[in-house]
């Protein structure tokens, strides 16, 4: 267990006005960047790094962490409003977030995403502070076989739960797996399916694939449904602010879903090679 | 065309794609290796067989929802064709010409009449993309 003196010393260093100011600036900037599909918090952090050269290291880290955290939530904003995830991590948010927005509650959906994001993040931070060492031990025990088993488990659940046809879900999963083989073969280092485009040596970018699969599909769907009164994320006139508010009862009713998500995200996030996108889908599937 | 027929045709299309992968695409676009258990074409071949098999199953079972409306299917096909043409045109004439033209075609397809939205889509969105990507991020557009 970590020493309380070290933790309280860390809090004393972190909770200064300057640090909090830069955290707030970072979160604001991260949300804006995260809300733009295709850019994401990693690129925002890369752009922000030169600005941190003139800052105290603790302030700089606070700023960068703020950008990252803000960006991860910012990705949920377009995922909910226009069915286009700002970051790959927010792809699972489109599944239920956008339908809630389309039903006339876009503000409520966005607020719920914010509260769930903050809750999950706080839980994982507490776990990181208190259980980082044992969790790292568990992560080190996970070899390629265990990771493959987890991925197959995730693929099976997603294929079965998303959509109305198991066969179509499996076809989509296999097509995604085929797309993942584009680029250099990790075993032999030889290129596959690059069709003369050297840009494909690194494989198909996850951001490009996510935008192509979700955003372009959404554009097609909306264009096709333009002559009908298709679902659009608008706030119905006359709807009071209460309908857009997330009450304590709403929040509390999601406690188990958030706890499951936090647990799955924390454990899978500690394992190298799986990533937060798969963790988000797995959490969604388990809750569903 | 009813829903069942569309499902069968889409299943056959995936089965044909799987067969094309096995017969032409994988042999032509993966390199052979004489050593190792997991060769460069092993995983793609597994995917291709799975696609062919699942496509045939889909063609037989024909389950799930489909888009039976001919008008909507036509609009989607037209938009997909225009999108493909735009990507090709961006490589030839650049984003600053192809981008606004594509936006104008899309606006026409969805029959938007409000001038503010037309201007926002045809001028505003490409300009914003250019400013963010080229000026702020320093990355080249096509």
CSV table of C-alpha atoms in Angstrom, one decimal:
chain,number,residue,atom,x,y,z
A,1,UNK,CA,0.0,0.0,0.0
A,2,UNK,CA,1.3,3.5,-0.7
A,3,UNK,CA,2.3,5.8,2.1
A,4,UNK,CA,-0.3,8.4,3.1
A,5,UNK,CA,2.5,11.0,3.6
A,6,UNK,CA,3.6,10.6,-0.1
A,7,UNK,CA,0.0,10.9,-1.3
A,8,UNK,CA,-0.7,14.0,0.8
A,9,UNK,CA,2.6,15.5,-0.3
A,10,UNK,CA,1.5,14.9,-3.9
A,11,UNK,CA,-1.9,16.6,-3.3
A,12,UNK,CA,-0.1,19.6,-1.7
A,13,UNK,CA,2.1,19.9,-4.8
A,14,UNK,CA,-0.8,19.4,-7.2
A,15,UNK,CA,-3.5,21.7,-5.7
A,16,UNK,CA,-1.9,25.1,-6.3
A,17,UNK,CA,-3.7,27.9,-8.1
A,18,UNK,CA,-1.3,27.9,-11.0
A,19,UNK,CA,-1.7,24.1,-11.5
A,20,UNK,CA,-5.4,24.2,-11.3
A,21,UNK,CA,-5.5,27.1,-13.8
A,22,UNK,CA,-3.5,25.2,-16.3
A,23,UNK,CA,-5.6,22.1,-15.7
A,24,UNK,CA,-8.7,24.1,-16.5
A,25,UNK,CA,-7.0,25.6,-19.6
A,26,UNK,CA,-5.9,22.1,-20.7
A,27,UNK,CA,-9.3,20.6,-20.2
A,28,UNK,CA,-11.0,23.5,-22.2
A,29,UNK,CA,-8.5,23.2,-25.0
A,30,UNK,CA,-8.7,19.4,-25.0
A,31,UNK,CA,-12.5,19.4,-25.2
A,32,UNK,CA,-12.4,21.7,-28.2
A,33,UNK,CA,-9.8,19.6,-30.0
A,34,UNK,CA,-11.4,16.3,-29.0
A,35,UNK,CA,-14.7,17.5,-30.4
A,36,UNK,CA,-13.1,17.8,-33.9
A,37,UNK,CA,-13.2,14.3,-35.4
A,38,UNK,CA,-9.8,13.3,-36.7
A,39,UNK,CA,-7.6,15.5,-34.5
A,40,UNK,CA,-7.8,14.1,-31.0
A,41,UNK,CA,-6.0,14.7,-27.7
A,42,UNK,CA,-2.8,13.0,-28.7
A,43,UNK,CA,-2.2,15.4,-31.5
A,44,UNK,CA,-3.3,18.3,-29.3
A,45,UNK,CA,-0.7,17.3,-26.7
A,46,UNK,CA,1.9,17.1,-29.4
A,47,UNK,CA,1.0,20.6,-30.5
A,48,UNK,CA,1.0,21.9,-26.9
A,49,UNK,CA,4.4,20.4,-25.9
A,50,UNK,CA,6.4,23.4,-27.2
A,51,UNK,CA,4.3,25.7,-25.0
A,52,UNK,CA,5.3,23.6,-21.9
A,53,UNK,CA,9.0,24.3,-22.4
A,54,UNK,CA,8.6,27.6,-20.6
A,55,UNK,CA,6.5,26.1,-17.8
A,56,UNK,CA,7.4,24.5,-14.5
A,57,UNK,CA,7.4,20.7,-15.0
A,58,UNK,CA,4.5,20.1,-12.6
A,59,UNK,CA,2.5,22.8,-14.3
A,60,UNK,CA,3.4,21.4,-17.7
A,61,UNK,CA,2.3,17.9,-16.8
A,62,UNK,CA,-0.9,19.2,-15.3
A,63,UNK,CA,-1.6,21.1,-18.6
A,64,UNK,CA,-0.9,18.1,-20.8
A,65,UNK,CA,-3.0,15.7,-18.6
A,66,UNK,CA,-5.8,18.3,-18.7
A,67,UNK,CA,-5.7,18.3,-22.5
A,68,UNK,CA,-5.7,14.5,-22.6
A,69,UNK,CA,-8.6,14.2,-20.1
A,70,UNK,CA,-10.6,17.0,-21.8
A,71,UNK,CA,-10.0,15.6,-25.2
A,72,UNK,CA,-11.2,12.1,-24.2
A,73,UNK,CA,-14.5,13.6,-23.1
A,74,UNK,CA,-14.6,16.0,-26.0
A,75,UNK,CA,-14.7,13.1,-28.4
A,76,UNK,CA,-18.1,12.1,-26.9
A,77,UNK,CA,-19.7,15.5,-28.0
A,78,UNK,CA,-19.8,14.8,-31.7
A,79,UNK,CA,-20.4,11.1,-31.0
A,80,UNK,CA,-23.6,12.1,-29.3
A,81,UNK,CA,-24.7,15.0,-31.4
A,82,UNK,CA,-23.8,13.9,-35.0
A,83,UNK,CA,-23.0,10.2,-34.5
A,84,UNK,CA,-19.4,10.8,-35.3
A,85,UNK,CA,-16.9,10.0,-32.6
A,86,UNK,CA,-14.3,12.8,-32.1
A,87,UNK,CA,-11.8,10.2,-30.8
A,88,UNK,CA,-11.8,6.4,-31.4
A,89,UNK,CA,-12.5,5.9,-27.6
A,90,UNK,CA,-15.8,7.6,-28.1
A,91,UNK,CA,-17.0,5.2,-30.8
A,92,UNK,CA,-19.0,3.1,-28.3
A,93,UNK,CA,-20.7,6.3,-27.1
A,94,UNK,CA,-22.5,6.7,-30.5
A,95,UNK,CA,-24.4,3.5,-29.9
A,96,UNK,CA,-26.7,4.9,-27.2
A,97,UNK,CA,-25.7,8.5,-26.9
A,98,UNK,CA,-26.8,9.5,-30.4
A,99,UNK,CA,-30.2,7.8,-30.1
A,100,UNK,CA,-30.8,9.7,-26.8
A,101,UNK,CA,-29.8,12.9,-28.5
A,102,UNK,CA,-32.1,12.1,-31.5
A,103,UNK,CA,-35.0,11.6,-29.1
A,104,UNK,CA,-34.8,15.2,-28.1
A,105,UNK,CA,-32.3,15.1,-25.2
A,106,UNK,CA,-28.9,16.1,-26.6
A,107,UNK,CA,-27.9,18.2,-23.6
A,108,UNK,CA,-28.9,15.4,-21.2
A,109,UNK,CA,-26.9,12.8,-23.2
A,110,UNK,CA,-23.8,15.1,-23.3
A,111,UNK,CA,-24.1,15.8,-19.6
A,112,UNK,CA,-24.4,12.1,-18.7
A,113,UNK,CA,-21.4,11.4,-20.8
A,114,UNK,CA,-19.5,14.0,-18.9
A,115,UNK,CA,-20.5,12.7,-15.5
A,116,UNK,CA,-19.8,9.1,-16.4
A,117,UNK,CA,-16.4,10.1,-17.9
A,118,UNK,CA,-15.5,12.0,-14.7
A,119,UNK,CA,-16.7,9.2,-12.5
A,120,UNK,CA,-14.8,6.5,-14.4
A,121,UNK,CA,-11.7,8.7,-14.6
A,122,UNK,CA,-11.8,9.4,-10.8
A,123,UNK,CA,-12.1,5.7,-10.0
A,124,UNK,CA,-9.2,4.7,-12.3
A,125,UNK,CA,-7.1,7.5,-10.7
A,126,UNK,CA,-7.8,6.2,-7.2
A,127,UNK,CA,-7.0,2.7,-8.4
A,128,UNK,CA,-3.8,3.9,-10.0
A,129,UNK,CA,-2.7,5.7,-6.8
A,130,UNK,CA,-3.5,2.8,-4.5
A,131,UNK,CA,-3.3,-0.4,-6.6
A,132,UNK,CA,-0.8,0.5,-9.4
A,133,UNK,CA,1.8,-2.1,-8.3
A,134,UNK,CA,-0.5,-5.2,-8.0
A,135,UNK,CA,-2.3,-4.1,-11.2
A,136,UNK,CA,1.1,-3.9,-13.0
A,137,UNK,CA,1.9,-7.4,-11.8
A,138,UNK,CA,-1.4,-8.6,-13.2
A,139,UNK,CA,-0.8,-6.8,-16.5
A,140,UNK,CA,2.7,-8.4,-16.8
A,141,UNK,CA,1.2,-11.9,-16.4
A,142,UNK,CA,-1.0,-11.3,-19.5
A,143,UNK,CA,0.7,-12.8,-22.4
A,144,UNK,CA,-0.3,-13.0,-26.1
A,145,UNK,CA,-2.6,-16.0,-25.5
A,146,UNK,CA,-4.6,-14.2,-22.8
A,147,UNK,CA,-4.8,-11.0,-24.9
A,148,UNK,CA,-6.0,-13.0,-28.0
A,149,UNK,CA,-8.6,-14.7,-25.8
A,150,UNK,CA,-9.8,-11.3,-24.6
A,151,UNK,CA,-10.0,-9.9,-28.1
A,152,UNK,CA,-11.9,-13.0,-29.4
A,153,UNK,CA,-14.3,-12.6,-26.4
A,154,UNK,CA,-14.7,-8.9,-27.2
A,155,UNK,CA,-15.3,-9.6,-30.9
A,156,UNK,CA,-17.9,-12.3,-30.1
A,157,UNK,CA,-19.8,-10.1,-27.7
A,158,UNK,CA,-19.8,-7.2,-30.1
A,159,UNK,CA,-20.8,-9.3,-33.1
A,160,UNK,CA,-23.7,-10.8,-31.1
A,161,UNK,CA,-25.0,-7.6,-29.6
A,162,UNK,CA,-24.6,-4.9,-32.2
A,163,UNK,CA,-27.2,-4.9,-35.0
A,164,UNK,CA,-30.1,-7.2,-35.6
A,165,UNK,CA,-28.3,-10.1,-37.3
A,166,UNK,CA,-25.6,-12.2,-35.8
A,167,UNK,CA,-24.3,-13.2,-39.3
A,168,UNK,CA,-24.0,-9.5,-40.3
A,169,UNK,CA,-22.2,-8.7,-37.0
A,170,UNK,CA,-19.7,-11.5,-37.6
A,171,UNK,CA,-19.1,-10.3,-41.2
A,172,UNK,CA,-18.5,-6.8,-39.9
A,173,UNK,CA,-16.0,-8.2,-37.3
A,174,UNK,CA,-14.2,-10.3,-39.9
A,175,UNK,CA,-14.1,-7.3,-42.3
A,176,UNK,CA,-12.5,-5.2,-39.5
A,177,UNK,CA,-10.0,-8.0,-38.8
A,178,UNK,CA,-9.1,-8.1,-42.5
A,179,UNK,CA,-8.7,-4.3,-42.5
A,180,UNK,CA,-6.3,-4.6,-39.5
A,181,UNK,CA,-4.0,-6.9,-41.7
A,182,UNK,CA,-3.2,-3.9,-44.0
A,183,UNK,CA,0.4,-2.8,-43.5
A,184,UNK,CA,3.6,-4.5,-42.4
A,185,UNK,CA,3.2,-8.1,-41.2
A,186,UNK,CA,4.5,-8.0,-37.6
A,187,UNK,CA,6.0,-11.6,-37.9
A,188,UNK,CA,8.0,-11.2,-41.1
A,189,UNK,CA,8.0,-7.4,-41.7
A,190,UNK,CA,6.7,-7.7,-45.2
A,191,UNK,CA,4.0,-5.4,-46.6
A,192,UNK,CA,0.4,-6.6,-47.1
A,193,UNK,CA,-2.4,-4.9,-49.1
A,194,UNK,CA,-0.6,-1.6,-49.6
A,195,UNK,CA,-1.5,-1.4,-53.3
A,196,UNK,CA,1.5,0.8,-54.1
A,197,UNK,CA,0.6,3.4,-51.5
A,198,UNK,CA,3.5,3.6,-49.0
A,199,UNK,CA,1.3,5.4,-46.6
A,200,UNK,CA,-0.4,2.1,-45.9
A,201,UNK,CA,2.8,0.5,-44.6
A,202,UNK,CA,1.7,1.6,-41.1
A,203,UNK,CA,-1.8,0.1,-41.6
A,204,UNK,CA,-5.2,1.8,-41.9
A,205,UNK,CA,-5.4,4.6,-39.4
A,206,UNK,CA,-8.0,3.9,-36.7
A,207,UNK,CA,-9.2,7.5,-36.8
A,208,UNK,CA,-9.7,7.4,-40.6
A,209,UNK,CA,-11.5,4.0,-40.3
A,210,UNK,CA,-13.7,5.2,-37.5
A,211,UNK,CA,-14.7,8.4,-39.4
A,212,UNK,CA,-15.2,6.4,-42.6
A,213,UNK,CA,-17.4,3.7,-41.0
A,214,UNK,CA,-19.4,6.0,-38.7
A,215,UNK,CA,-19.4,9.5,-40.1
A,216,UNK,CA,-19.7,8.7,-43.7
A,217,UNK,CA,-22.3,6.0,-42.9
A,218,UNK,CA,-24.2,8.7,-40.9
A,219,UNK,CA,-24.0,11.1,-43.8
A,220,UNK,CA,-25.4,8.5,-46.1
A,221,UNK,CA,-28.2,7.6,-43.7
A,222,UNK,CA,-29.2,11.3,-43.3
A,223,UNK,CA,-29.1,12.0,-47.0
A,224,UNK,CA,-31.3,8.9,-47.6
A,225,UNK,CA,-33.7,9.9,-44.9
A,226,UNK,CA,-33.8,13.6,-45.9
A,227,UNK,CA,-37.2,13.3,-47.5
A,228,UNK,CA,-38.6,11.7,-44.3
A,229,UNK,CA,-38.7,13.3,-40.9
A,230,UNK,CA,-35.6,11.5,-39.7
A,231,UNK,CA,-34.3,11.7,-36.2
A,232,UNK,CA,-32.3,14.9,-35.6
A,233,UNK,CA,-30.7,15.9,-32.3
A,234,UNK,CA,-32.9,18.9,-31.6
A,235,UNK,CA,-34.4,20.1,-28.4
A,236,UNK,CA,-38.2,20.1,-28.8
A,237,UNK,CA,-39.8,23.5,-28.4
A,238,UNK,CA,-41.5,23.9,-25.0
A,239,UNK,CA,-39.3,21.3,-23.4
A,240,UNK,CA,-38.2,22.6,-20.0
A,241,UNK,CA,-34.7,22.6,-18.7
A,242,UNK,CA,-35.6,19.8,-16.3
A,243,UNK,CA,-35.7,17.3,-19.2
A,244,UNK,CA,-32.2,18.2,-20.1
A,245,UNK,CA,-30.9,18.0,-16.6
A,246,UNK,CA,-29.2,14.9,-15.2
A,247,UNK,CA,-30.8,14.4,-11.8
A,248,UNK,CA,-29.2,12.6,-8.9
A,249,UNK,CA,-31.7,9.8,-9.5
A,250,UNK,CA,-30.6,9.5,-13.1
A,251,UNK,CA,-26.9,9.4,-12.1
A,252,UNK,CA,-27.5,6.9,-9.3
A,253,UNK,CA,-29.5,4.6,-11.6
A,254,UNK,CA,-26.4,4.3,-13.7
A,255,UNK,CA,-24.1,3.5,-10.8
A,256,UNK,CA,-23.6,-0.2,-11.7
A,257,UNK,CA,-23.0,0.6,-15.4
A,258,UNK,CA,-20.4,3.2,-14.4
A,259,UNK,CA,-18.8,0.8,-11.9
A,260,UNK,CA,-18.6,-1.9,-14.5
A,261,UNK,CA,-17.2,0.5,-17.0
A,262,UNK,CA,-14.6,1.8,-14.6
A,263,UNK,CA,-13.5,-1.7,-13.5
A,264,UNK,CA,-13.3,-3.0,-17.1
A,265,UNK,CA,-11.5,0.2,-18.3
A,266,UNK,CA,-9.0,0.2,-15.4
A,267,UNK,CA,-8.1,-3.5,-15.8
A,268,UNK,CA,-8.0,-3.6,-19.6
A,269,UNK,CA,-6.3,-0.2,-19.7
A,270,UNK,CA,-3.4,-1.6,-17.6
A,271,UNK,CA,-2.9,-4.4,-20.2
A,272,UNK,CA,-0.7,-3.5,-23.1
A,273,UNK,CA,-2.1,-3.9,-26.6
A,274,UNK,CA,-5.8,-3.8,-25.9
A,275,UNK,CA,-6.5,-0.1,-25.7
A,276,UNK,CA,-9.4,2.0,-24.5
A,277,UNK,CA,-11.6,1.6,-27.6
A,278,UNK,CA,-11.9,-2.2,-27.1
A,279,UNK,CA,-12.4,-1.6,-23.4
A,280,UNK,CA,-15.2,0.8,-24.1
A,281,UNK,CA,-16.9,-1.7,-26.5
A,282,UNK,CA,-16.5,-4.5,-24.0
A,283,UNK,CA,-17.9,-2.4,-21.2
A,284,UNK,CA,-20.9,-1.5,-23.4
A,285,UNK,CA,-21.4,-5.1,-24.4
A,286,UNK,CA,-21.3,-6.4,-20.8
A,287,UNK,CA,-23.7,-3.7,-19.6
A,288,UNK,CA,-26.0,-4.3,-22.5
B,1,UNK,CA,-36.7,-5.6,-54.5
B,2,UNK,CA,-37.7,-7.0,-51.1
B,3,UNK,CA,-35.7,-7.1,-47.9
B,4,UNK,CA,-35.0,-10.8,-48.2
B,5,UNK,CA,-33.6,-10.5,-51.7
B,6,UNK,CA,-31.4,-7.6,-50.7
B,7,UNK,CA,-30.0,-9.7,-47.8
B,8,UNK,CA,-29.4,-12.6,-50.1
B,9,UNK,CA,-27.6,-10.4,-52.7
B,10,UNK,CA,-25.5,-8.7,-50.0
B,11,UNK,CA,-24.5,-12.2,-48.7
B,12,UNK,CA,-23.5,-13.3,-52.1
B,13,UNK,CA,-21.5,-10.1,-52.6
B,14,UNK,CA,-19.5,-10.8,-49.4
B,15,UNK,CA,-19.0,-14.5,-50.5
B,16,UNK,CA,-17.8,-13.2,-53.9
B,17,UNK,CA,-15.5,-10.8,-52.1
B,18,UNK,CA,-14.1,-13.6,-50.0
B,19,UNK,CA,-13.5,-15.7,-53.1
B,20,UNK,CA,-11.8,-12.8,-54.9
B,21,UNK,CA,-9.5,-12.3,-51.9
B,22,UNK,CA,-8.5,-16.0,-51.9
B,23,UNK,CA,-8.1,-16.3,-55.7
B,24,UNK,CA,-6.6,-12.9,-56.7
B,25,UNK,CA,-6.1,-10.2,-54.0
B,26,UNK,CA,-4.2,-12.2,-51.3
B,27,UNK,CA,-1.8,-13.9,-53.8
B,28,UNK,CA,-1.1,-10.7,-55.5
B,29,UNK,CA,-0.7,-8.4,-52.5
B,30,UNK,CA,1.0,-10.5,-49.8
B,31,UNK,CA,4.5,-11.9,-49.9
B,32,UNK,CA,5.3,-15.5,-49.5
B,33,UNK,CA,7.5,-16.7,-46.6
B,34,UNK,CA,9.1,-20.1,-46.3
B,35,UNK,CA,9.5,-20.0,-42.6
B,36,UNK,CA,7.4,-19.3,-39.5
B,37,UNK,CA,4.1,-20.6,-38.4
B,38,UNK,CA,2.1,-17.5,-39.0
B,39,UNK,CA,2.9,-16.5,-42.6
B,40,UNK,CA,2.0,-13.1,-44.1
B,41,UNK,CA,-1.1,-14.5,-45.8
B,42,UNK,CA,-2.3,-16.7,-43.0
B,43,UNK,CA,-4.6,-14.2,-41.2
B,44,UNK,CA,-5.9,-12.7,-44.5
B,45,UNK,CA,-6.8,-16.2,-45.7
B,46,UNK,CA,-8.6,-17.0,-42.5
B,47,UNK,CA,-10.6,-13.8,-42.9
B,48,UNK,CA,-11.3,-14.5,-46.6
B,49,UNK,CA,-12.6,-18.0,-45.8
B,50,UNK,CA,-14.7,-16.6,-43.0
B,51,UNK,CA,-16.1,-13.9,-45.3
B,52,UNK,CA,-16.9,-16.4,-48.0
B,53,UNK,CA,-18.6,-18.8,-45.6
B,54,UNK,CA,-20.5,-16.2,-43.7
B,55,UNK,CA,-21.6,-14.5,-46.9
B,56,UNK,CA,-23.0,-17.9,-48.1
B,57,UNK,CA,-24.8,-18.3,-44.8
B,58,UNK,CA,-26.2,-14.8,-45.1
B,59,UNK,CA,-27.4,-15.6,-48.6
B,60,UNK,CA,-29.2,-18.7,-47.4
B,61,UNK,CA,-30.6,-17.4,-44.1
B,62,UNK,CA,-31.2,-13.8,-45.4
B,63,UNK,CA,-31.8,-12.4,-41.9
B,64,UNK,CA,-31.6,-8.8,-40.6
B,65,UNK,CA,-32.9,-5.5,-41.8
B,66,UNK,CA,-32.1,-4.0,-45.2
B,67,UNK,CA,-32.8,-0.8,-47.1
B,68,UNK,CA,-35.6,-1.8,-49.5
B,69,UNK,CA,-36.5,1.7,-50.7
B,70,UNK,CA,-35.2,2.2,-54.3
B,71,UNK,CA,-35.1,6.0,-54.0
B,72,UNK,CA,-33.0,5.9,-50.8
B,73,UNK,CA,-30.7,3.3,-52.2
B,74,UNK,CA,-30.2,5.4,-55.4
B,75,UNK,CA,-29.4,8.5,-53.3
B,76,UNK,CA,-26.9,6.6,-51.2
B,77,UNK,CA,-25.3,5.1,-54.3
B,78,UNK,CA,-25.2,8.6,-56.0
B,79,UNK,CA,-23.6,10.1,-52.8
B,80,UNK,CA,-21.1,7.2,-52.6
B,81,UNK,CA,-20.2,7.7,-56.3
B,82,UNK,CA,-19.8,11.5,-55.9
B,83,UNK,CA,-17.6,10.9,-52.8
B,84,UNK,CA,-15.4,8.6,-54.7
B,85,UNK,CA,-15.1,11.1,-57.6
B,86,UNK,CA,-14.3,13.9,-55.1
B,87,UNK,CA,-11.4,11.9,-53.6
B,88,UNK,CA,-10.1,11.3,-57.1
B,89,UNK,CA,-10.6,15.0,-58.0
B,90,UNK,CA,-8.8,16.1,-54.8
B,91,UNK,CA,-5.6,14.4,-56.1
B,92,UNK,CA,-6.0,16.1,-59.5
B,93,UNK,CA,-7.2,19.7,-58.7
B,94,UNK,CA,-6.6,20.0,-55.0
B,95,UNK,CA,-8.8,20.3,-51.9
B,96,UNK,CA,-9.6,24.0,-52.3
B,97,UNK,CA,-11.5,23.4,-55.6
B,98,UNK,CA,-12.8,19.9,-55.1
B,99,UNK,CA,-13.9,20.4,-51.5
B,100,UNK,CA,-16.4,23.3,-52.1
B,101,UNK,CA,-17.6,21.6,-55.3
B,102,UNK,CA,-18.3,18.4,-53.4
B,103,UNK,CA,-20.1,20.4,-50.6
B,104,UNK,CA,-22.3,22.1,-53.3
B,105,UNK,CA,-23.2,18.8,-54.8
B,106,UNK,CA,-24.1,17.3,-51.4
B,107,UNK,CA,-26.2,20.4,-50.6
B,108,UNK,CA,-28.0,20.0,-53.9
B,109,UNK,CA,-28.7,16.3,-53.2
B,110,UNK,CA,-30.3,17.0,-49.8
B,111,UNK,CA,-32.2,19.9,-51.4
B,112,UNK,CA,-31.1,22.5,-48.9
B,113,UNK,CA,-32.7,25.9,-49.7
B,114,UNK,CA,-31.5,28.1,-46.8
B,115,UNK,CA,-28.8,30.4,-48.1
B,116,UNK,CA,-27.0,30.6,-44.8
B,117,UNK,CA,-26.6,26.8,-44.6
B,118,UNK,CA,-25.6,26.7,-48.2
B,119,UNK,CA,-22.9,29.3,-47.6
B,120,UNK,CA,-21.8,27.5,-44.4
B,121,UNK,CA,-21.4,24.2,-46.2
B,122,UNK,CA,-19.9,25.4,-49.5
B,123,UNK,CA,-17.6,28.1,-48.2
B,124,UNK,CA,-17.5,27.9,-44.4
B,125,UNK,CA,-16.8,24.2,-43.9
B,126,UNK,CA,-14.0,23.9,-46.5
B,127,UNK,CA,-12.5,27.2,-45.3
B,128,UNK,CA,-12.5,26.0,-41.7
B,129,UNK,CA,-10.9,22.7,-42.7
B,130,UNK,CA,-8.2,24.5,-44.6
B,131,UNK,CA,-7.5,26.9,-41.7
B,132,UNK,CA,-7.3,24.2,-39.1
B,133,UNK,CA,-5.4,21.6,-41.1
B,134,UNK,CA,-3.1,23.8,-43.2
B,135,UNK,CA,-2.6,26.9,-41.1
B,136,UNK,CA,-3.0,25.7,-37.5
B,137,UNK,CA,-1.7,22.2,-37.7
B,138,UNK,CA,0.7,22.8,-40.5
B,139,UNK,CA,-0.3,19.6,-42.4
B,140,UNK,CA,-0.8,19.6,-46.2
B,141,UNK,CA,-4.3,19.0,-47.7
B,142,UNK,CA,-4.5,17.2,-51.0
